[in-house]
Short mmCIF file of N, CA and C and ligand atoms in Angstrom, two decimals:
data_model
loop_
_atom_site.label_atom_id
_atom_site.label_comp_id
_atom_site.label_asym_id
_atom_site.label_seq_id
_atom_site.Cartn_x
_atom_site.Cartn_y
_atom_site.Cartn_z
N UNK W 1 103.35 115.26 96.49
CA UNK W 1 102.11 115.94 96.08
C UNK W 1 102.07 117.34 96.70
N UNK W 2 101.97 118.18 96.13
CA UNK W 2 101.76 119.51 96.90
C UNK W 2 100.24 119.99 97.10
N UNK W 3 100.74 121.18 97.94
CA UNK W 3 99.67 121.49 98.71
C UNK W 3 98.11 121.63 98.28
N UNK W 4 98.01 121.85 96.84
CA UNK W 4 96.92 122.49 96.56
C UNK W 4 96.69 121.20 95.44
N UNK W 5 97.08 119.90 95.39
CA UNK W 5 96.54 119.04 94.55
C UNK W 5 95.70 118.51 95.31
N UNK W 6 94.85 117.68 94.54
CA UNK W 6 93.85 116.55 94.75
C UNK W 6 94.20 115.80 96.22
N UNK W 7 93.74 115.27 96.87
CA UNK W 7 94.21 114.73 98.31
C UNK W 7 93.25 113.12 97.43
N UNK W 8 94.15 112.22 98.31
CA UNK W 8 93.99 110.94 97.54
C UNK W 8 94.14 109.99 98.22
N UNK W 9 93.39 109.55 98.66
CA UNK W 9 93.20 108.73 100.48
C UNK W 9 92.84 107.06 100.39
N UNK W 10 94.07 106.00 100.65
CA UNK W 10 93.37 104.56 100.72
C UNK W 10 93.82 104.36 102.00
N UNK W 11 92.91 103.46 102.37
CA UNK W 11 92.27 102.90 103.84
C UNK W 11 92.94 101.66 103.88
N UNK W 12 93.96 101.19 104.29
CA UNK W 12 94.16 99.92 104.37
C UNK W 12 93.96 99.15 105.57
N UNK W 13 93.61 97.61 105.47
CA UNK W 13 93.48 96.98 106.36
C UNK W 13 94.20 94.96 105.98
N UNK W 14 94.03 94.34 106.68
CA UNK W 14 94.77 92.75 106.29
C UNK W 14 94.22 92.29 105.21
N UNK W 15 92.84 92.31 105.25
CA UNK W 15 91.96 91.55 104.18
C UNK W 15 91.33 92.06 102.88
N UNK W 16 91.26 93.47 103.25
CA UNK W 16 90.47 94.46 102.65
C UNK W 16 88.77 94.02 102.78
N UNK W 17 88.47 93.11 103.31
CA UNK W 17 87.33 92.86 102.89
C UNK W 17 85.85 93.54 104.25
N UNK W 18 86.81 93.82 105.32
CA UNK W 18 85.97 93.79 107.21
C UNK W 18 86.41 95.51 106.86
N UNK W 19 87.61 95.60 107.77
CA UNK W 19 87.18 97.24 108.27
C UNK W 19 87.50 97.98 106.74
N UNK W 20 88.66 98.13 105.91
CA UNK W 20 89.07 99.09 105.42
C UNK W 20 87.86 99.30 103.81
N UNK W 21 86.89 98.15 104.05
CA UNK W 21 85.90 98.48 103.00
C UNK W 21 84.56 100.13 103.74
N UNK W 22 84.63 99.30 105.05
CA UNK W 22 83.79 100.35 106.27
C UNK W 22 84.54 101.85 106.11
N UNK W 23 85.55 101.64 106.16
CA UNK W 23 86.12 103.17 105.91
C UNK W 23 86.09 104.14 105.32
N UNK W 24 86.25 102.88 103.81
CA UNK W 24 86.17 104.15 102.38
C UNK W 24 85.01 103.93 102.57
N UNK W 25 83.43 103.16 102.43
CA UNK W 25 82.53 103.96 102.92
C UNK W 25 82.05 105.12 103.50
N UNK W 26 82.51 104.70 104.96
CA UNK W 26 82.43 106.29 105.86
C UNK W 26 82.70 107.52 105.25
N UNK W 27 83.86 107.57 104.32
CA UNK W 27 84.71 108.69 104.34
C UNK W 27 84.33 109.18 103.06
N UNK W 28 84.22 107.79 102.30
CA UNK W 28 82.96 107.84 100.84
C UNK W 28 81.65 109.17 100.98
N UNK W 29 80.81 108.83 102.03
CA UNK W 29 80.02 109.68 102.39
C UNK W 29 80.14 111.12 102.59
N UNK W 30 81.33 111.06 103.99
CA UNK W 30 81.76 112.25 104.56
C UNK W 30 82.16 113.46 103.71
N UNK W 31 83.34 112.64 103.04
CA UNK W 31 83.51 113.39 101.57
C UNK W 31 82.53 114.20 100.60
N UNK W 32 81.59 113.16 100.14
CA UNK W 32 80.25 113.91 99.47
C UNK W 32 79.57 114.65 100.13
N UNK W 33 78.90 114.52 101.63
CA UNK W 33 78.38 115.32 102.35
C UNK W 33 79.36 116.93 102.14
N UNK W 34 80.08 116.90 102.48
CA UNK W 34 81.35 118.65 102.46
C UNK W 34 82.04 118.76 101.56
N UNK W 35 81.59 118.44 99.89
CA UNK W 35 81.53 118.66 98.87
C UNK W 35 83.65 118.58 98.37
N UNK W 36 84.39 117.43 99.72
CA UNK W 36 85.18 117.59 98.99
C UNK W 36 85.96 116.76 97.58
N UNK W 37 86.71 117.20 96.92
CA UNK W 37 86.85 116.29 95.83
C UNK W 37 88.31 115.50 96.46
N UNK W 38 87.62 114.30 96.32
CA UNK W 38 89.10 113.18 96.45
C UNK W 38 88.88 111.83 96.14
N UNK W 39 89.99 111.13 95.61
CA UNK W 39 90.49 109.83 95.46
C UNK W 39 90.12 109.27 96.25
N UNK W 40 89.35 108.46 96.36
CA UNK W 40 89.39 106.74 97.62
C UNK W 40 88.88 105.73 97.13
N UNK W 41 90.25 104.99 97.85
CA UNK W 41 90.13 103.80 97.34
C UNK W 41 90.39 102.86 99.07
N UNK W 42 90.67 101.42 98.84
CA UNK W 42 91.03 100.57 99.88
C UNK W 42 91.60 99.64 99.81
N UNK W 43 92.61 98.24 99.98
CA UNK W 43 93.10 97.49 99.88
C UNK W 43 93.71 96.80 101.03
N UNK W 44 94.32 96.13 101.31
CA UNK W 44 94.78 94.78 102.34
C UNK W 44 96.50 94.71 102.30
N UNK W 45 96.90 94.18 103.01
CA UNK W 45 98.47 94.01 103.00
C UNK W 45 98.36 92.75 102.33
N UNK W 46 96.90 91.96 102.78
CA UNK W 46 97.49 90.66 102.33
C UNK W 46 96.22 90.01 101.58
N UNK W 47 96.84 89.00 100.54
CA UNK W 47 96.56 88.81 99.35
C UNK W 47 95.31 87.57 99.44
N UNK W 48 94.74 87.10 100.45
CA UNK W 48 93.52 86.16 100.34
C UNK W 48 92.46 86.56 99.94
N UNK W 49 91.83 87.13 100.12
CA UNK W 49 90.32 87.62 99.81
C UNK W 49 90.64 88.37 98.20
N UNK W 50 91.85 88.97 97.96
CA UNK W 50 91.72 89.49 96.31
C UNK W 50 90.33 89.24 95.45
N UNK W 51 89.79 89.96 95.40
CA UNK W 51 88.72 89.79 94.14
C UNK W 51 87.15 89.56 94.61
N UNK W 52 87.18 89.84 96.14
CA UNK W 52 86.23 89.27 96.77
C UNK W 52 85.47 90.48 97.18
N UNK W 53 84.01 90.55 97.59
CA UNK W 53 83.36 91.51 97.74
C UNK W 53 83.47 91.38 99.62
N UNK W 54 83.16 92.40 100.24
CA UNK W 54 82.73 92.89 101.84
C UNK W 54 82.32 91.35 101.88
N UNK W 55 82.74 91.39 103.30
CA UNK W 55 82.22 90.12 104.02
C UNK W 55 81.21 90.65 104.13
N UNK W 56 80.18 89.89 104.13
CA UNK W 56 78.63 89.46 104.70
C UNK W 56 78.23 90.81 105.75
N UNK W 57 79.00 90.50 106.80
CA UNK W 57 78.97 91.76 108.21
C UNK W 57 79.31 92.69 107.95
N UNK W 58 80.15 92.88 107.09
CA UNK W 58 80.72 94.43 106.84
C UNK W 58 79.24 95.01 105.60
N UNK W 59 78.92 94.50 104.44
CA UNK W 59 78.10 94.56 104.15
C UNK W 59 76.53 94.78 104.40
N UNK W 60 76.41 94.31 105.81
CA UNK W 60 75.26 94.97 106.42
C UNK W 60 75.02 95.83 107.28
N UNK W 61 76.62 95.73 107.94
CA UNK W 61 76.68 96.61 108.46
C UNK W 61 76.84 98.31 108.05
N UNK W 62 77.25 98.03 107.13
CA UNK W 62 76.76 99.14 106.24
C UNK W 62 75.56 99.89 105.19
N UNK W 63 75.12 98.70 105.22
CA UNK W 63 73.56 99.19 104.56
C UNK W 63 72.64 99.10 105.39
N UNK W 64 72.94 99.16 107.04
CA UNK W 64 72.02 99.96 108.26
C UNK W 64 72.58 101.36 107.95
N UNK W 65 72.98 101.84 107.54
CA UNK W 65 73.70 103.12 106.89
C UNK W 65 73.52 103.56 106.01
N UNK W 66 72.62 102.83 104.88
CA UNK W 66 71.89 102.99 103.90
C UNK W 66 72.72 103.34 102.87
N UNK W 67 74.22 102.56 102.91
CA UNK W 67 75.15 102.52 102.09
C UNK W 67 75.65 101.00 101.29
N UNK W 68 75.29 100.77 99.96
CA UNK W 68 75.41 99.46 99.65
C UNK W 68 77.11 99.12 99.01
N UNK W 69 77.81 98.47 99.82
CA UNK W 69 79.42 98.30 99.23
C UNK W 69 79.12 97.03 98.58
N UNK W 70 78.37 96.21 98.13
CA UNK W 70 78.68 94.92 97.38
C UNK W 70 79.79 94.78 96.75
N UNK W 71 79.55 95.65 95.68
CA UNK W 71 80.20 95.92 94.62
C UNK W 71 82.01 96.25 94.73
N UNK W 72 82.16 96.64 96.02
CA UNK W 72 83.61 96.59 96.21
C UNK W 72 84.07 95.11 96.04
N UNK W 73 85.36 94.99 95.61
CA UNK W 73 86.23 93.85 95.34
C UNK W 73 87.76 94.40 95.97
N UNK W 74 88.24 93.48 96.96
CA UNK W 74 89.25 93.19 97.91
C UNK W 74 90.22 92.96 96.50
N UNK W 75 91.78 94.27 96.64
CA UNK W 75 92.72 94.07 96.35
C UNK W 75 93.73 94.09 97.21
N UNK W 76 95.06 94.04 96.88
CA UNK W 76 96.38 93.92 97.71
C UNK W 76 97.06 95.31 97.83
N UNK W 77 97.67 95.72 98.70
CA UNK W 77 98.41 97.24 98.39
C UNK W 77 99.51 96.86 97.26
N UNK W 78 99.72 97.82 96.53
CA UNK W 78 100.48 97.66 95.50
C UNK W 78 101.57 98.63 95.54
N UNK W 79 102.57 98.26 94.85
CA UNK W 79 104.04 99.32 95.15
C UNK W 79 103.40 100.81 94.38
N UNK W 80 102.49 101.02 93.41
CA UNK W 80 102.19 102.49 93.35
C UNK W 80 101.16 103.48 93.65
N UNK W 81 100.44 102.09 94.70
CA UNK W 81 99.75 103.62 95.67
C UNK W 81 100.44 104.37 96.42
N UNK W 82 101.65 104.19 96.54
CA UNK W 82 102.62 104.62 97.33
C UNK W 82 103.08 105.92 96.87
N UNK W 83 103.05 105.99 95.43
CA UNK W 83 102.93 107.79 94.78
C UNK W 83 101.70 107.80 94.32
N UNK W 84 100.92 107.18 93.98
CA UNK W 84 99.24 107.77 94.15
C UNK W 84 98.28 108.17 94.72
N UNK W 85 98.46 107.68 96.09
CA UNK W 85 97.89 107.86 97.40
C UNK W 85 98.80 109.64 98.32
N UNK W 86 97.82 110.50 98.27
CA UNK W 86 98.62 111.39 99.35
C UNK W 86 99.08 110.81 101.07
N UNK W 87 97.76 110.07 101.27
CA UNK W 87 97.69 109.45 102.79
C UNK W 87 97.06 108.26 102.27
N UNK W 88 98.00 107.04 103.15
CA UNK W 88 97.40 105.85 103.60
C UNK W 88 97.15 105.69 105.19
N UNK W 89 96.30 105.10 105.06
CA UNK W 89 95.70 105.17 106.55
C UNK W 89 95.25 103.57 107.20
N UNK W 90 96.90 103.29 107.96
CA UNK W 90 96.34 101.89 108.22
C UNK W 90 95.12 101.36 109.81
N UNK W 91 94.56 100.82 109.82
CA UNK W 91 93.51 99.84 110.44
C UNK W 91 94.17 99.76 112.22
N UNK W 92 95.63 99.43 111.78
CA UNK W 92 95.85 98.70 112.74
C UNK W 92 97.63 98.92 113.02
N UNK W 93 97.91 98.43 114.02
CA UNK W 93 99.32 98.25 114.02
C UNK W 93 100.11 97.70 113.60
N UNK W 94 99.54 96.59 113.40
CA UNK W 94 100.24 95.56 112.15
C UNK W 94 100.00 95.87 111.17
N UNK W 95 99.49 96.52 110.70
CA UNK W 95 99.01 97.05 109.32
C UNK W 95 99.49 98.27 109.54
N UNK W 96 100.18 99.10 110.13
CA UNK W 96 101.05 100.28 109.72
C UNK W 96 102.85 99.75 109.49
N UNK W 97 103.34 98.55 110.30
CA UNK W 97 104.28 98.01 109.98
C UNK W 97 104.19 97.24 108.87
N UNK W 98 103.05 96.43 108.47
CA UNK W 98 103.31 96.27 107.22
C UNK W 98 103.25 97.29 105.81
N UNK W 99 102.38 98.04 105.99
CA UNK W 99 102.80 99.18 104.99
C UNK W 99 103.78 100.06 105.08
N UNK W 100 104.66 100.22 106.25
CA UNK W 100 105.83 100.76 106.34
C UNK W 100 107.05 99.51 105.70
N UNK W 101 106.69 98.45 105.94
CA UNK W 101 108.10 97.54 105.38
C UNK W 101 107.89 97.60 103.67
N UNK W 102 106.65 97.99 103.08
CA UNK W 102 106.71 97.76 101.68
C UNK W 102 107.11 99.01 101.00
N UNK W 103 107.36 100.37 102.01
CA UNK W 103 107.13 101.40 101.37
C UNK W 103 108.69 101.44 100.45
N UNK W 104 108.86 102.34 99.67
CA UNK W 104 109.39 102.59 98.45
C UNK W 104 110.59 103.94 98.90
N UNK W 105 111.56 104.06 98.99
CA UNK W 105 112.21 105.15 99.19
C UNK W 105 111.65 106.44 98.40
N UNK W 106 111.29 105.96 97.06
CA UNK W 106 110.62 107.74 96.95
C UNK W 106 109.03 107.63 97.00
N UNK W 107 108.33 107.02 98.21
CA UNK W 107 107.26 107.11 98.35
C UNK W 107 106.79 108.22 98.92
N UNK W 108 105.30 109.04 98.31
CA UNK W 108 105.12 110.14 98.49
C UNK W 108 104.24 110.16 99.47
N UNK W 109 103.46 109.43 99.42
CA UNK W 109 102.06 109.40 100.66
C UNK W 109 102.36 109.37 102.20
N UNK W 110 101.62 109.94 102.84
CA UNK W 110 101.83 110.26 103.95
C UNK W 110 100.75 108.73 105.14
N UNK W 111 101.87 108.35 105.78
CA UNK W 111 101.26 106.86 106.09
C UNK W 111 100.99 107.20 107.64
N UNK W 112 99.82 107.03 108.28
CA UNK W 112 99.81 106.54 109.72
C UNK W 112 98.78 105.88 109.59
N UNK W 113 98.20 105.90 110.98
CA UNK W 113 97.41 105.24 111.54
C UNK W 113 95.57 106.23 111.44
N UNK W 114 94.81 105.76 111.23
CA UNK W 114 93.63 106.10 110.97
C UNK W 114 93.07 107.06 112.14
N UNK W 115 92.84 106.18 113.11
CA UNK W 115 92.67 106.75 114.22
C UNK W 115 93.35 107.80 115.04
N UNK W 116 94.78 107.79 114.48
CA UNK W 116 95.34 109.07 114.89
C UNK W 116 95.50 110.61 114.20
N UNK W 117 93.88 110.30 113.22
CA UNK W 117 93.33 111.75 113.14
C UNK W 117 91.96 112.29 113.84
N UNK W 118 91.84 111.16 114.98
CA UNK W 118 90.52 111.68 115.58
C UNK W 118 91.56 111.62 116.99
N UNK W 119 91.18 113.36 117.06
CA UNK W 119 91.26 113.77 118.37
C UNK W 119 90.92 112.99 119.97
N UNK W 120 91.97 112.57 120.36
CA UNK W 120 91.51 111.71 121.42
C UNK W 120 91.57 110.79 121.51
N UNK W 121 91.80 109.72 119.85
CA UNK W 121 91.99 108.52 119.81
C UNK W 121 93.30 108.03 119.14
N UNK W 122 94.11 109.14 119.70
CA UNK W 122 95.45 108.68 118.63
C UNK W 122 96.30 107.71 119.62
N UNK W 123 96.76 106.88 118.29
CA UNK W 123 97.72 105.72 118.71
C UNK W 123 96.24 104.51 118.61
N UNK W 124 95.06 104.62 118.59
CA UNK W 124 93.93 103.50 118.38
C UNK W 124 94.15 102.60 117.34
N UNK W 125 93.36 101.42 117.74
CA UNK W 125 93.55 100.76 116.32
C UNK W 125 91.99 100.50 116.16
N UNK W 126 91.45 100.46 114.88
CA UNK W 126 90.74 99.79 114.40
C UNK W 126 90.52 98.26 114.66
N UNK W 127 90.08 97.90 115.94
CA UNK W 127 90.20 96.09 115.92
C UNK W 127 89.88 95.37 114.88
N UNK W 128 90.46 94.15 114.40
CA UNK W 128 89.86 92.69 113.51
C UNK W 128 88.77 92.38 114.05
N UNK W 129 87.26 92.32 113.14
CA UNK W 129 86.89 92.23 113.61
C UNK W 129 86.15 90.95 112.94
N UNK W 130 86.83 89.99 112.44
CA UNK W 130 87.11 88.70 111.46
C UNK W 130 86.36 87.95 112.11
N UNK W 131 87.40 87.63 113.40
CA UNK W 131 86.91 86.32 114.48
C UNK W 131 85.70 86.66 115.64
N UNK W 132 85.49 88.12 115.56
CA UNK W 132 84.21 88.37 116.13
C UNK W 132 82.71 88.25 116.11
N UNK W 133 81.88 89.03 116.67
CA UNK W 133 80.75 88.71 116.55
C UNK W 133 79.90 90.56 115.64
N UNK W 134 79.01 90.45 115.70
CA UNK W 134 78.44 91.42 115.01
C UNK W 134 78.80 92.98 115.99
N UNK W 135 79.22 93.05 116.84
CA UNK W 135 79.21 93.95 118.14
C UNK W 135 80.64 94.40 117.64
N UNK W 136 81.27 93.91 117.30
CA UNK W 136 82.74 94.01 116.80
C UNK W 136 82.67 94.88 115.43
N UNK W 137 81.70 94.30 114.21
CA UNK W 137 81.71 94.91 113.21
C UNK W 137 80.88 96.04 113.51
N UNK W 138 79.87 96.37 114.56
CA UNK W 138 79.39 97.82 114.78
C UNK W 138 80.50 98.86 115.33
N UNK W 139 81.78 98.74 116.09
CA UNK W 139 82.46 98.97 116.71
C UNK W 139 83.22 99.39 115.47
N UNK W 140 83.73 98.65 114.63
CA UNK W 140 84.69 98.72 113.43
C UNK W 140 83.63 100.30 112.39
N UNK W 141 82.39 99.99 112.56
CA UNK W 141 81.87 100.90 111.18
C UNK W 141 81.60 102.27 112.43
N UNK W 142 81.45 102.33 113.64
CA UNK W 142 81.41 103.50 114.42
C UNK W 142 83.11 104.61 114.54
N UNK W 143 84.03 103.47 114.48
CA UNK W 143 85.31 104.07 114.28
C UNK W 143 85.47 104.88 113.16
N UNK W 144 84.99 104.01 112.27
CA UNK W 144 85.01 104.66 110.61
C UNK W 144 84.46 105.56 110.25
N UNK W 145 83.15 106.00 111.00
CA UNK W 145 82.40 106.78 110.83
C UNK W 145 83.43 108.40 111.62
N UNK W 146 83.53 107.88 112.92
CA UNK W 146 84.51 108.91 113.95
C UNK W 146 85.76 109.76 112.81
N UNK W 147 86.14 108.24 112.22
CA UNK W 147 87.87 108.77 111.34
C UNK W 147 87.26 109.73 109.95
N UNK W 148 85.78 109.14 110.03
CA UNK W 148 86.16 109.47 108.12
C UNK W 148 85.48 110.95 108.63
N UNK W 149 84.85 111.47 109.38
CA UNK W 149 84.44 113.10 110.22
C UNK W 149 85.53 113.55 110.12
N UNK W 150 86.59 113.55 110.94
CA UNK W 150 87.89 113.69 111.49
C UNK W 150 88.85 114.14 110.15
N UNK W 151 88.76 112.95 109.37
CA UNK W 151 89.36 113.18 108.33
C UNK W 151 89.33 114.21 107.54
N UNK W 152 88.01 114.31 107.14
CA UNK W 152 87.34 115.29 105.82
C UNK W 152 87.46 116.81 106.52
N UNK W 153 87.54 117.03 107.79
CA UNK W 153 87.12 118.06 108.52
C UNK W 153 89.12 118.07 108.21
N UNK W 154 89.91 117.44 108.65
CA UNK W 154 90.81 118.22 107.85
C UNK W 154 91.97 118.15 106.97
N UNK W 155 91.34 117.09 105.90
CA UNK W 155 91.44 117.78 104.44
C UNK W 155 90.63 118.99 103.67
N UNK W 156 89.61 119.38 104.60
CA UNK W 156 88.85 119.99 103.80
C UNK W 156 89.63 121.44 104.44
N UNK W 157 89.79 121.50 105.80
CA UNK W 157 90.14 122.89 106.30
C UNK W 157 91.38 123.67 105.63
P1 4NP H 201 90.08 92.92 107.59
O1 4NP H 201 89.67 91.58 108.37
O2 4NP H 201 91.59 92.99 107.67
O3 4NP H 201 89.44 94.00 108.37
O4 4NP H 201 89.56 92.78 106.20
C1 4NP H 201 90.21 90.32 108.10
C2 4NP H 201 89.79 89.61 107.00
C3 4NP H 201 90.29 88.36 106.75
C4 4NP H 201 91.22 87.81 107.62
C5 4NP H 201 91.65 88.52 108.72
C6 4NP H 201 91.15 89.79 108.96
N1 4NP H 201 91.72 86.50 107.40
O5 4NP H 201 92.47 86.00 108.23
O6 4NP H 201 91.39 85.90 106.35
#
């Protein structure tokens, strides 16, 4: 993708359904707030939840945010976000090795880690915040909020 196209950003995480729905939220926003134009989307390495809307927690935890994701539905990463996507941005560490083992030799998108576009928090992960309690999913949508700032501030620059 060169320099002056569209920037085209999915958030991945295991389930798609906990953090990487919180993300494209965040960044959902961030984006519209600084008027920039881009692609986002989100998806999972792995294939259980497919078809399923935000867990419950991620869901409210986001509409204390006065942002309603119902309507999202949990897919799988697929072999051509890999030239559709400029940046994927995984959750976690296991989730940057798994989107590194699927990638494609002429894959175009630029893959790390989420957190290592907020200053200060590189090499972070986004914790699971599955087996937790609600303190976990505030933790997960405060990160998101941190990355998707971080982010837009520079794709947009
Ligand atoms: P996510 O969280 O990767 O942030 O969507 C999880 C969702 C489901 C499972 C694990 C993590 N699970 O084991 O089903």
């Amino acid at each position: 993708m060169s320099g002056t196209a569209k920037p085209a950003v999915l958030f991945v995480c295991l389930g798609n359904i906990c953090r990487s729905p919180l993300a494209e939220a965040a960044f959902r926003r961030e984006a519209h707030k600084a008027g920039l134009d881009v692609e986002i989307d989100s998806a999972g390495t792995g294939d259980w939840h497919v078809g399923s809307p935000p867990d419950p927690r991620s869901q409210a935890k986001a509409l204390e945010a006065g942002i309603d994701i119902s309507a999202q539905s949990a897919r799988q990463l697929a072999l051509e976000d890999f030239t559709r996507f400029s940046h994927i941005l995984a959750m976690d560490q296991q989730n940057l090795a798994d989107i590194m083992a699927r990638a494609p030799n002429d894959t175009t998108a630029q893959i790390s880690m989420l957190m290592d576009h907020v200053p200060g928090r590189e090499g972070a992960s986004i914790a699971d915040p599955y087996y937790g309690g609600e303190e976990n999913f505030t933790d997960s949508w405060d990160d998101a909020v941190a990355a998707a700032k971080a982010l837009v501030r520079e794709l947009a620059g």
